[in-house]
Coordinates of C-alpha atoms and ligand atoms in Angstrom, one line a residue:
M1 CA -0.5 35.5 23.4
N2 CA -3.8 35.1 25.1
P3 CA -5.9 31.9 24.6
K4 CA -8.6 33.8 22.6
K5 CA -6.1 35.2 20.2
I6 CA -4.3 31.9 19.7
K7 CA -7.6 30.2 18.9
D8 CA -8.0 32.7 16.1
V9 CA -4.6 31.9 14.8
Y10 CA -5.5 28.2 14.8
E11 CA -8.8 28.9 12.9
Q12 CA -6.8 30.8 10.3
L13 CA -4.5 27.7 9.9
V14 CA -7.6 25.5 9.6
I15 CA -9.0 27.6 6.7
K16 CA -5.7 27.2 4.9
L17 CA -5.4 23.5 5.6
K18 CA -8.9 22.9 4.3
E19 CA -8.3 24.9 1.2
R20 CA -5.2 22.8 0.5
S21 CA -7.0 19.6 1.1
R22 CA -9.7 20.6 -1.3
L23 CA -7.3 21.5 -4.0
G24 CA -5.6 18.1 -3.4
G25 CA -9.0 16.5 -3.9
V26 CA -9.4 18.2 -7.2
M27 CA -6.0 16.9 -8.2
A28 CA -6.9 13.4 -7.2
T29 CA -10.2 13.5 -9.1
M30 CA -8.2 14.7 -12.2
H31 CA -5.8 11.8 -11.7
W32 CA -8.7 9.3 -11.5
D33 CA -10.2 10.8 -14.7
Q34 CA -6.9 10.5 -16.4
E35 CA -6.5 6.8 -15.5
V36 CA -10.1 5.8 -16.2
I37 CA -12.1 7.8 -18.7
M38 CA -9.9 10.5 -20.3
P39 CA -9.7 10.5 -24.1
I40 CA -6.2 9.7 -25.2
A41 CA -5.7 13.0 -27.1
A42 CA -6.1 14.9 -23.8
A43 CA -3.0 13.5 -22.2
E44 CA -0.7 16.4 -23.1
N45 CA -3.1 19.1 -22.0
R46 CA -4.0 17.2 -18.8
S47 CA -0.4 17.0 -17.7
K48 CA -0.2 20.8 -18.2
Q49 CA -3.4 21.3 -16.1
M50 CA -2.0 19.0 -13.4
A51 CA 1.3 20.8 -13.4
A52 CA -0.4 24.2 -13.1
L53 CA -2.5 22.9 -10.1
A54 CA 0.6 21.4 -8.5
G55 CA 2.3 24.8 -8.8
V56 CA -0.7 26.5 -7.0
L57 CA -0.5 23.8 -4.3
H58 CA 3.2 24.2 -3.9
E59 CA 2.9 28.0 -3.6
K60 CA 0.3 27.6 -0.9
S61 CA 2.5 25.1 0.9
V62 CA 5.5 27.4 1.1
N63 CA 3.5 30.6 1.6
V64 CA 5.3 32.8 4.2
E65 CA 2.1 33.7 6.0
F66 CA 1.3 30.0 6.3
G67 CA 4.7 29.5 7.9
Q68 CA 4.1 32.3 10.3
L69 CA 0.8 30.9 11.5
I70 CA 2.5 27.6 12.2
D71 CA 5.3 29.3 14.0
E72 CA 3.0 31.2 16.3
L73 CA 1.0 28.0 17.1
V74 CA 4.1 25.9 17.7
N75 CA 5.5 28.5 20.1
A76 CA 2.2 29.0 22.0
D77 CA 1.3 27.1 25.2
I78 CA 0.5 23.6 24.3
N79 CA -2.3 23.4 26.9
N80 CA -4.4 25.7 24.6
F81 CA -5.0 22.8 22.2
T82 CA -7.0 19.6 22.1
E83 CA -5.2 16.4 20.8
I84 CA -6.9 16.8 17.4
E85 CA -5.7 20.5 17.2
K86 CA -2.2 19.5 18.3
C87 CA -2.1 16.8 15.6
N88 CA -3.2 19.3 12.9
I89 CA -0.5 21.8 13.9
Y90 CA 2.2 19.1 14.0
E91 CA 1.2 17.7 10.6
A92 CA 1.1 21.2 9.1
K93 CA 4.6 21.9 10.6
R94 CA 6.1 18.7 9.2
E95 CA 4.7 19.3 5.8
Y96 CA 5.7 22.9 5.7
E97 CA 9.3 22.1 6.7
L98 CA 9.6 19.4 4.1
E99 CA 8.3 21.7 1.4
T100 CA 10.6 24.6 2.4
K101 CA 13.8 22.8 3.4
I102 CA 14.5 21.3 0.0
P103 CA 16.1 23.6 -2.7
K104 CA 13.7 24.3 -5.6
E105 CA 16.3 23.1 -8.1
L106 CA 16.6 19.8 -6.5
I107 CA 12.8 19.2 -6.4
Q108 CA 12.7 20.1 -10.0
E109 CA 15.5 17.9 -11.0
I110 CA 14.0 14.9 -9.2
A111 CA 10.5 15.6 -10.7
E112 CA 12.0 15.9 -14.2
L113 CA 14.2 12.8 -14.0
S114 CA 11.4 10.8 -12.4
S115 CA 9.0 11.5 -15.3
R116 CA 11.7 10.9 -17.9
G117 CA 13.0 7.9 -15.9
H118 CA 9.6 6.3 -16.3
Q119 CA 9.8 6.3 -20.1
I120 CA 13.5 5.2 -20.1
W121 CA 12.6 2.3 -17.7
A122 CA 9.6 1.2 -19.7
K123 CA 11.6 1.0 -22.9
A124 CA 14.6 -0.7 -21.2
R125 CA 12.2 -3.3 -19.8
Q126 CA 10.5 -3.9 -23.1
E127 CA 13.9 -4.3 -24.8
N128 CA 15.5 -6.2 -21.9
K129 CA 18.4 -3.7 -21.7
F130 CA 19.3 -2.9 -18.1
E131 CA 22.3 -0.9 -19.2
D132 CA 19.9 1.6 -20.8
F133 CA 18.2 2.3 -17.5
A134 CA 21.3 2.0 -15.2
P135 CA 22.6 5.7 -15.6
T136 CA 19.1 7.0 -14.8
L137 CA 18.9 4.8 -11.7
E138 CA 22.4 5.9 -10.6
R139 CA 21.5 9.6 -10.9
L140 CA 18.2 9.1 -9.1
I141 CA 20.0 7.5 -6.1
I142 CA 22.4 10.4 -5.9
L143 CA 19.5 12.9 -6.0
K144 CA 17.4 11.0 -3.4
K145 CA 20.5 10.9 -1.1
K146 CA 20.8 14.7 -1.5
W147 CA 17.1 15.1 -0.9
A148 CA 17.5 13.1 2.3
E149 CA 20.3 15.4 3.6
F150 CA 18.0 18.4 3.3
A151 CA 14.8 16.7 4.4
F152 CA 16.1 14.7 7.4
P153 CA 19.7 15.6 8.1
E154 CA 19.7 13.7 11.3
L155 CA 18.8 10.4 9.6
D156 CA 20.7 7.9 7.5
P157 CA 19.7 8.7 3.8
Y158 CA 17.9 5.4 3.3
D159 CA 16.0 5.7 6.6
A160 CA 14.9 9.2 5.4
N161 CA 13.5 7.7 2.3
I162 CA 11.7 5.0 4.2
D163 CA 10.3 7.6 6.5
V164 CA 8.3 9.2 3.7
F165 CA 6.2 6.1 3.4
E166 CA 6.5 4.6 6.9
R167 CA 7.0 7.3 9.4
G168 CA 9.3 6.3 12.2
M169 CA 10.4 3.0 10.7
R170 CA 14.2 2.5 10.6
M171 CA 16.6 -0.1 9.2
E172 CA 17.7 -0.8 12.7
R173 CA 14.3 -2.3 13.4
L174 CA 13.3 -3.5 10.0
T175 CA 16.4 -5.6 9.3
P176 CA 16.0 -8.0 12.2
I177 CA 12.3 -8.4 11.4
F178 CA 13.0 -9.2 7.8
D179 CA 15.8 -11.6 8.8
K180 CA 13.4 -13.4 11.0
L181 CA 10.9 -13.7 8.1
K182 CA 13.6 -15.0 5.8
K183 CA 14.8 -17.6 8.3
E184 CA 11.3 -19.0 8.7
L185 CA 9.8 -18.6 5.2
I186 CA 12.7 -19.9 3.1
P187 CA 12.4 -23.4 4.6
L188 CA 8.6 -23.3 4.6
I189 CA 8.6 -22.5 0.8
D190 CA 11.2 -25.2 0.3
A191 CA 9.0 -27.7 2.1
I192 CA 5.9 -26.6 0.1
R193 CA 7.9 -27.1 -3.2
K194 CA 8.9 -30.6 -2.1
S195 CA 5.4 -31.6 -1.0
S196 CA 3.5 -34.0 -3.2
I197 CA 0.4 -31.8 -3.0
N198 CA -0.1 -29.5 -6.0
P199 CA -3.5 -27.8 -5.9
D200 CA -5.5 -28.0 -9.1
V201 CA -6.0 -24.5 -10.5
D202 CA -7.2 -25.4 -14.0
F203 CA -10.9 -24.7 -13.2
L204 CA -9.9 -21.0 -12.4
K205 CA -9.1 -20.7 -16.1
G206 CA -11.9 -20.6 -18.6
N207 CA -14.3 -18.1 -20.1
F208 CA -15.8 -15.7 -17.5
P209 CA -17.9 -13.1 -19.1
I210 CA -16.8 -9.6 -18.0
D211 CA -20.3 -8.4 -17.2
K212 CA -20.8 -11.3 -14.8
Q213 CA -17.4 -10.7 -13.2
E214 CA -18.3 -7.1 -12.7
S215 CA -21.6 -7.8 -11.0
L216 CA -19.9 -10.5 -8.8
G217 CA -17.3 -7.9 -7.7
R218 CA -20.0 -5.4 -6.9
I219 CA -22.0 -7.8 -4.8
I220 CA -19.0 -8.8 -2.7
S221 CA -17.6 -5.3 -2.3
K222 CA -21.1 -4.2 -1.1
D223 CA -21.4 -7.2 1.2
I224 CA -18.0 -6.3 2.8
G225 CA -19.3 -2.7 3.3
F226 CA -18.2 -0.5 0.5
D227 CA -20.7 2.4 0.3
Y228 CA -21.7 3.0 -3.3
D229 CA -23.4 6.2 -2.4
R230 CA -19.9 7.5 -1.4
G231 CA -17.9 5.7 -4.0
R232 CA -17.6 4.1 -7.4
M233 CA -16.0 1.2 -9.1
D234 CA -14.5 1.4 -12.6
V235 CA -11.9 -0.1 -14.8
S236 CA -8.2 0.9 -15.2
V237 CA -5.0 -0.6 -16.4
H238 CA -3.7 -1.0 -12.9
P239 CA -6.2 -1.4 -10.1
F240 CA -6.1 1.5 -7.5
C241 CA -8.1 3.3 -4.9
G242 CA -8.3 7.1 -5.4
G243 CA -10.9 9.8 -5.5
G244 CA -11.2 13.3 -4.2
H245 CA -12.7 12.9 -0.8
P246 CA -14.0 10.3 1.8
T247 CA -17.5 11.0 0.4
D248 CA -16.2 10.2 -3.1
V249 CA -13.9 7.1 -3.1
R250 CA -13.0 5.6 -6.5
I251 CA -11.8 2.1 -6.7
T252 CA -10.8 0.3 -9.9
T253 CA -10.1 -3.1 -11.1
R254 CA -9.3 -4.8 -14.5
Y255 CA -10.9 -7.7 -16.2
R256 CA -9.5 -10.6 -18.2
S257 CA -12.2 -12.9 -19.6
E258 CA -10.0 -16.0 -19.0
N259 CA -9.6 -15.5 -15.3
F260 CA -12.2 -14.2 -12.8
I261 CA -10.4 -14.6 -9.5
E262 CA -7.6 -12.1 -10.2
S263 CA -10.1 -9.3 -10.9
L264 CA -12.3 -10.3 -7.9
F265 CA -9.3 -10.3 -5.6
A266 CA -8.3 -6.9 -6.9
V267 CA -11.8 -5.6 -6.2
I268 CA -11.6 -7.0 -2.6
H269 CA -8.1 -5.5 -2.1
E270 CA -9.2 -2.0 -3.3
T271 CA -12.4 -2.3 -1.3
G272 CA -10.2 -2.6 1.8
H273 CA -8.4 0.6 0.8
G274 CA -11.7 2.2 0.1
L275 CA -13.2 1.3 3.5
Y276 CA -10.3 3.0 5.2
E277 CA -11.0 6.2 3.2
Q278 CA -14.7 6.1 3.7
G279 CA -14.2 5.4 7.4
R280 CA -12.1 8.4 8.2
M281 CA -12.7 10.6 11.3
P282 CA -16.1 12.3 10.8
G283 CA -16.1 16.0 11.4
F284 CA -12.5 16.5 10.3
L285 CA -12.5 15.2 6.8
D286 CA -10.5 18.1 5.2
L287 CA -7.9 18.2 7.9
P288 CA -4.6 16.3 8.3
V289 CA -5.7 14.6 11.6
S290 CA -8.2 12.4 9.6
D291 CA -5.6 11.4 6.9
S292 CA -4.7 7.8 6.7
L293 CA -1.7 7.0 8.9
T294 CA 1.0 5.4 6.7
M295 CA 1.4 3.4 3.5
A296 CA 1.7 0.2 5.5
I297 CA -1.4 0.8 7.6
H298 CA -3.3 1.5 4.4
E299 CA -2.0 -1.7 2.9
S300 CA -2.9 -3.6 6.1
Q301 CA -6.5 -2.6 5.4
S302 CA -6.6 -4.0 1.9
L303 CA -4.7 -7.1 2.8
F304 CA -6.9 -7.7 5.8
W305 CA -9.9 -8.2 3.5
E306 CA -8.0 -9.8 0.7
R307 CA -6.0 -12.3 2.7
M308 CA -7.3 -12.7 6.2
I309 CA -11.0 -12.8 5.0
A310 CA -11.3 -13.6 1.3
Q311 CA -8.6 -16.3 1.3
N312 CA -10.2 -17.8 4.4
I313 CA -12.0 -21.2 4.1
Y314 CA -15.2 -19.7 5.6
F315 CA -15.3 -17.0 2.9
C316 CA -15.0 -19.7 0.2
D317 CA -17.8 -21.5 1.9
I318 CA -20.2 -18.6 1.8
Y319 CA -19.4 -17.6 -1.8
L320 CA -18.8 -21.0 -3.5
N321 CA -22.5 -21.3 -4.5
L322 CA -22.6 -17.8 -5.9
F323 CA -19.4 -18.5 -7.9
V324 CA -21.0 -21.7 -9.3
E325 CA -24.2 -19.9 -10.2
T326 CA -22.3 -17.1 -11.9
F327 CA -19.9 -19.3 -13.9
P328 CA -21.5 -22.8 -14.0
E329 CA -19.5 -23.9 -17.1
S330 CA -16.2 -23.7 -15.3
L331 CA -17.1 -24.2 -11.7
Q332 CA -19.9 -26.8 -11.6
G333 CA -18.9 -29.6 -9.2
V334 CA -15.9 -27.8 -7.6
S335 CA -15.7 -28.6 -3.9
L336 CA -15.0 -26.2 -1.1
D337 CA -11.6 -27.7 -0.4
K338 CA -10.7 -27.6 -4.0
L339 CA -11.6 -23.9 -4.3
Y340 CA -9.7 -23.1 -1.0
A341 CA -6.6 -24.9 -2.1
A342 CA -6.6 -23.3 -5.5
I343 CA -6.9 -19.7 -4.3
N344 CA -4.1 -20.4 -1.7
R345 CA -1.7 -22.1 -4.0
C346 CA 1.9 -21.2 -3.2
N347 CA 3.9 -20.9 -6.4
P348 CA 7.4 -19.3 -6.3
S349 CA 7.9 -17.2 -9.4
F350 CA 9.9 -14.2 -10.6
I351 CA 7.2 -11.6 -10.6
R352 CA 6.3 -9.8 -7.4
V353 CA 2.8 -8.6 -8.4
E354 CA 1.8 -12.2 -9.2
A355 CA 3.2 -13.6 -6.0
D356 CA 1.2 -15.4 -3.3
E357 CA 1.1 -14.5 0.3
V358 CA 4.0 -16.9 1.4
T359 CA 6.5 -15.9 -1.3
Y360 CA 5.6 -12.2 -1.5
P361 CA 7.6 -11.1 1.6
L362 CA 10.8 -12.6 0.0
H363 CA 10.3 -10.4 -3.1
I364 CA 10.1 -7.4 -0.7
I365 CA 13.1 -8.4 1.4
L366 CA 15.2 -8.9 -1.7
R367 CA 14.3 -5.3 -2.8
Y368 CA 14.9 -3.9 0.7
E369 CA 18.3 -5.5 0.9
I370 CA 19.2 -4.2 -2.5
E371 CA 18.0 -0.6 -1.8
K372 CA 19.9 -0.6 1.4
G373 CA 23.1 -1.8 -0.4
L374 CA 22.6 0.9 -3.1
F375 CA 22.4 3.6 -0.5
D376 CA 25.3 2.5 1.6
E377 CA 27.3 1.7 -1.6
S378 CA 27.9 -1.9 -0.8
I379 CA 26.1 -2.7 -4.0
S380 CA 26.8 -0.9 -7.3
V381 CA 24.2 -0.3 -10.0
K382 CA 26.1 -2.2 -12.6
D383 CA 26.1 -5.3 -10.5
L384 CA 22.4 -5.2 -9.8
P385 CA 21.2 -7.8 -12.3
D386 CA 23.5 -10.5 -10.9
V387 CA 22.8 -9.5 -7.3
W388 CA 19.1 -9.7 -8.1
D389 CA 19.2 -13.1 -9.8
D390 CA 21.5 -14.6 -7.1
K391 CA 19.1 -13.5 -4.3
M392 CA 16.1 -14.7 -6.2
E393 CA 17.7 -18.1 -6.5
E394 CA 18.7 -18.2 -2.8
Y395 CA 15.3 -17.0 -1.5
L396 CA 12.8 -18.5 -3.9
G397 CA 14.7 -21.2 -5.8
V398 CA 14.0 -19.6 -9.2
R399 CA 16.4 -17.7 -11.5
P400 CA 15.0 -15.1 -13.9
S401 CA 16.0 -15.8 -17.5
S402 CA 16.0 -12.0 -18.4
N403 CA 16.3 -8.7 -16.7
S404 CA 12.8 -7.8 -17.7
E405 CA 11.6 -10.7 -15.5
G406 CA 14.1 -9.7 -12.9
V407 CA 15.6 -6.4 -11.9
L408 CA 13.6 -4.3 -14.4
Q409 CA 10.1 -5.6 -13.4
D410 CA 9.0 -2.8 -11.0
V411 CA 8.1 0.7 -11.8
H412 CA 9.1 2.2 -8.4
W413 CA 12.7 3.0 -8.9
S414 CA 12.1 4.8 -12.2
G415 CA 10.1 7.3 -10.2
G416 CA 12.7 7.6 -7.5
A417 CA 10.5 5.8 -5.0
F418 CA 13.1 4.1 -2.7
G419 CA 12.0 2.9 0.6
Y420 CA 8.5 2.1 -0.5
F421 CA 8.7 -1.7 -0.8
P422 CA 8.9 -2.5 2.9
S423 CA 5.4 -1.0 3.3
Y424 CA 3.8 -4.0 1.5
T425 CA 5.2 -6.6 3.9
L426 CA 4.7 -4.4 7.0
G427 CA 1.1 -4.1 5.9
A428 CA 0.8 -7.9 5.6
M429 CA 2.2 -8.3 9.2
Y430 CA -0.1 -5.6 10.6
A431 CA -3.1 -7.1 8.9
C432 CA -2.4 -10.4 10.5
Q433 CA -1.8 -8.9 13.9
F434 CA -5.1 -7.0 13.7
Y435 CA -6.9 -10.1 12.7
S436 CA -5.5 -12.1 15.7
R437 CA -6.7 -9.3 18.0
M438 CA -10.1 -9.2 16.3
L439 CA -10.5 -12.9 16.9
L440 CA -10.3 -12.2 20.7
D441 CA -12.5 -9.1 20.5
I442 CA -15.4 -10.4 18.4
N443 CA -17.2 -13.7 19.2
D444 CA -17.0 -16.5 16.7
I445 CA -15.6 -14.7 13.6
P446 CA -15.7 -17.9 11.4
K447 CA -19.5 -18.1 12.0
K448 CA -19.8 -14.5 11.1
I449 CA -17.9 -14.8 7.9
K450 CA -19.8 -18.0 7.0
G451 CA -23.1 -16.0 7.6
G452 CA -21.9 -13.2 5.4
N453 CA -22.0 -10.9 8.4
F454 CA -19.0 -8.6 7.9
S455 CA -20.4 -5.5 9.5
C456 CA -18.9 -6.2 13.0
M457 CA -15.5 -6.5 11.4
K458 CA -15.8 -3.4 9.4
K459 CA -17.0 -1.5 12.5
W460 CA -14.0 -2.8 14.5
L461 CA -11.7 -1.5 11.9
N462 CA -13.6 1.8 11.7
D463 CA -13.5 2.3 15.5
N464 CA -9.9 1.1 16.1
I465 CA -8.1 2.3 13.0
H466 CA -9.9 4.4 10.4
E467 CA -11.3 6.9 12.8
K468 CA -8.1 7.3 14.7
G469 CA -6.5 9.1 11.7
R470 CA -3.1 10.5 12.6
L471 CA -3.7 10.9 16.3
Y472 CA -1.1 8.3 17.2
S473 CA 2.2 7.1 15.8
T474 CA 2.0 3.7 14.1
D475 CA 3.7 2.0 17.0
D476 CA 1.3 3.6 19.5
L477 CA -1.7 2.6 17.4
I478 CA -0.6 -1.0 17.1
V479 CA -0.1 -1.2 20.9
K480 CA -3.5 0.5 21.5
V481 CA -5.3 -1.9 19.2
T482 CA -3.5 -5.2 19.8
G483 CA -1.8 -4.7 23.1
E484 CA 1.7 -5.0 21.8
K485 CA 4.1 -3.6 19.2
L486 CA 4.6 -5.1 15.7
D487 CA 5.5 -8.8 16.2
P488 CA 6.3 -10.7 13.0
C489 CA 5.5 -14.0 14.8
F490 CA 1.7 -13.4 14.2
F491 CA 2.4 -13.5 10.5
I492 CA 4.9 -16.3 10.6
D493 CA 2.6 -18.5 12.8
Y494 CA -0.4 -17.8 10.5
L495 CA 1.5 -18.8 7.4
K496 CA 3.1 -21.9 8.9
K497 CA -0.2 -23.2 10.3
K498 CA -2.3 -22.5 7.2
Y499 CA 0.2 -23.8 4.6
S500 CA 1.2 -26.9 6.7
E501 CA -2.5 -27.9 6.5
I502 CA -2.9 -27.2 2.8
Y503 CA 0.3 -28.9 1.9
K504 CA 0.2 -31.6 4.6
L505 CA 3.7 -30.7 5.9
Ligands
LIG601 ZN1 -2.9 -2.0 -1.9

């Protein structure tokens, strides 16, 4: 086919990709609406509307004409295309294959069981009855193994499930990384527990009016660089970052009047996700090339601001006065060191979502090892509660007193999301590696943080990560930005240094 003709074919693909992205944006806006402002009586009808739209999107994804366009482009001379065009074609091909390779009945069964599974899980958790959830979990694992055989027949089924969230990541690579973390963090946590230092966190509990919490969150998210002309902040049960387009990014938080720091950190975390979305590649916003790269890279952006910046002593330094002015009753007289120690307290506990940055990776490693065992059948579902509790005791020195506090705590498995957990800790490691590089690239970061000058850091992330979209694999991106592949030592060294100081180890 001649180059002029092939460009026409490409333009036809672009029209279809943009249309799909826009319909996806409508879906995302409906989802935000459902979580934030929808009247409760609309729930049933909304799920029907969303199912109808999902059907339209699916039809467009498996459309024969769409497949033919992709075929023609894939078989054409690769020199016809720019890097951006090549990426759009490759992404369209991957997505099309994933949509068409899986039998419809299997997709339906997974969707049906995931939605029913959520209710079964919620009830089992509430009643502390693991045995009520176990058959659903067993079935979901069988279905996700079958799915893997169709989707990525060349991969081990658990690797295939990881690949959905973290493209290219394999157990072969992840296991030694996680083993290294385990080897270093378990003794660190043990030493922290035995330390005589126990940061005072009482002043973080009190009465913090919600309107004041909200304005504080707005000030800080704006300082960091969230653009309120292209985004909003609202309230939802679980904080998230959504919205229909990079020009319309919706972040949420939740407020508890007795604790302001939780909501503030949720705002900062979601702001990090929001900056990634708002910073996407200009000019290609409705095309896959500008999409965020992987779950872990997204998480690296939220954790960068939450942990590397907001849990930093220089950040406490600049905002301590504002905290005291906003909540004088609770915070009057609190010193910088006291605030810094309190927000960085390491406290081994049962619950992942409440975990601090030192213990969090062990919650993830435990889940990773269990998922791996469930998929290779070295762990059976009926033994899960004991396996869970034993690992908890081995890694964190605490033993859950109920399954609700243990194996039943997370929503992920009830929706068939296996292979998702590693993204959290990969994100933490990437965030740390990015920050180490940034310290070399930008002069005197502590002074910049102390001066409230975050724009150079945001620009660095925009230039190096957000605007690169899906042009590179995760490995290639990390090498381009930091000069080397993912190395857990950045994260381990950061934690050891920081917590040895706080706990005088
Ligand atoms: Zn996040």
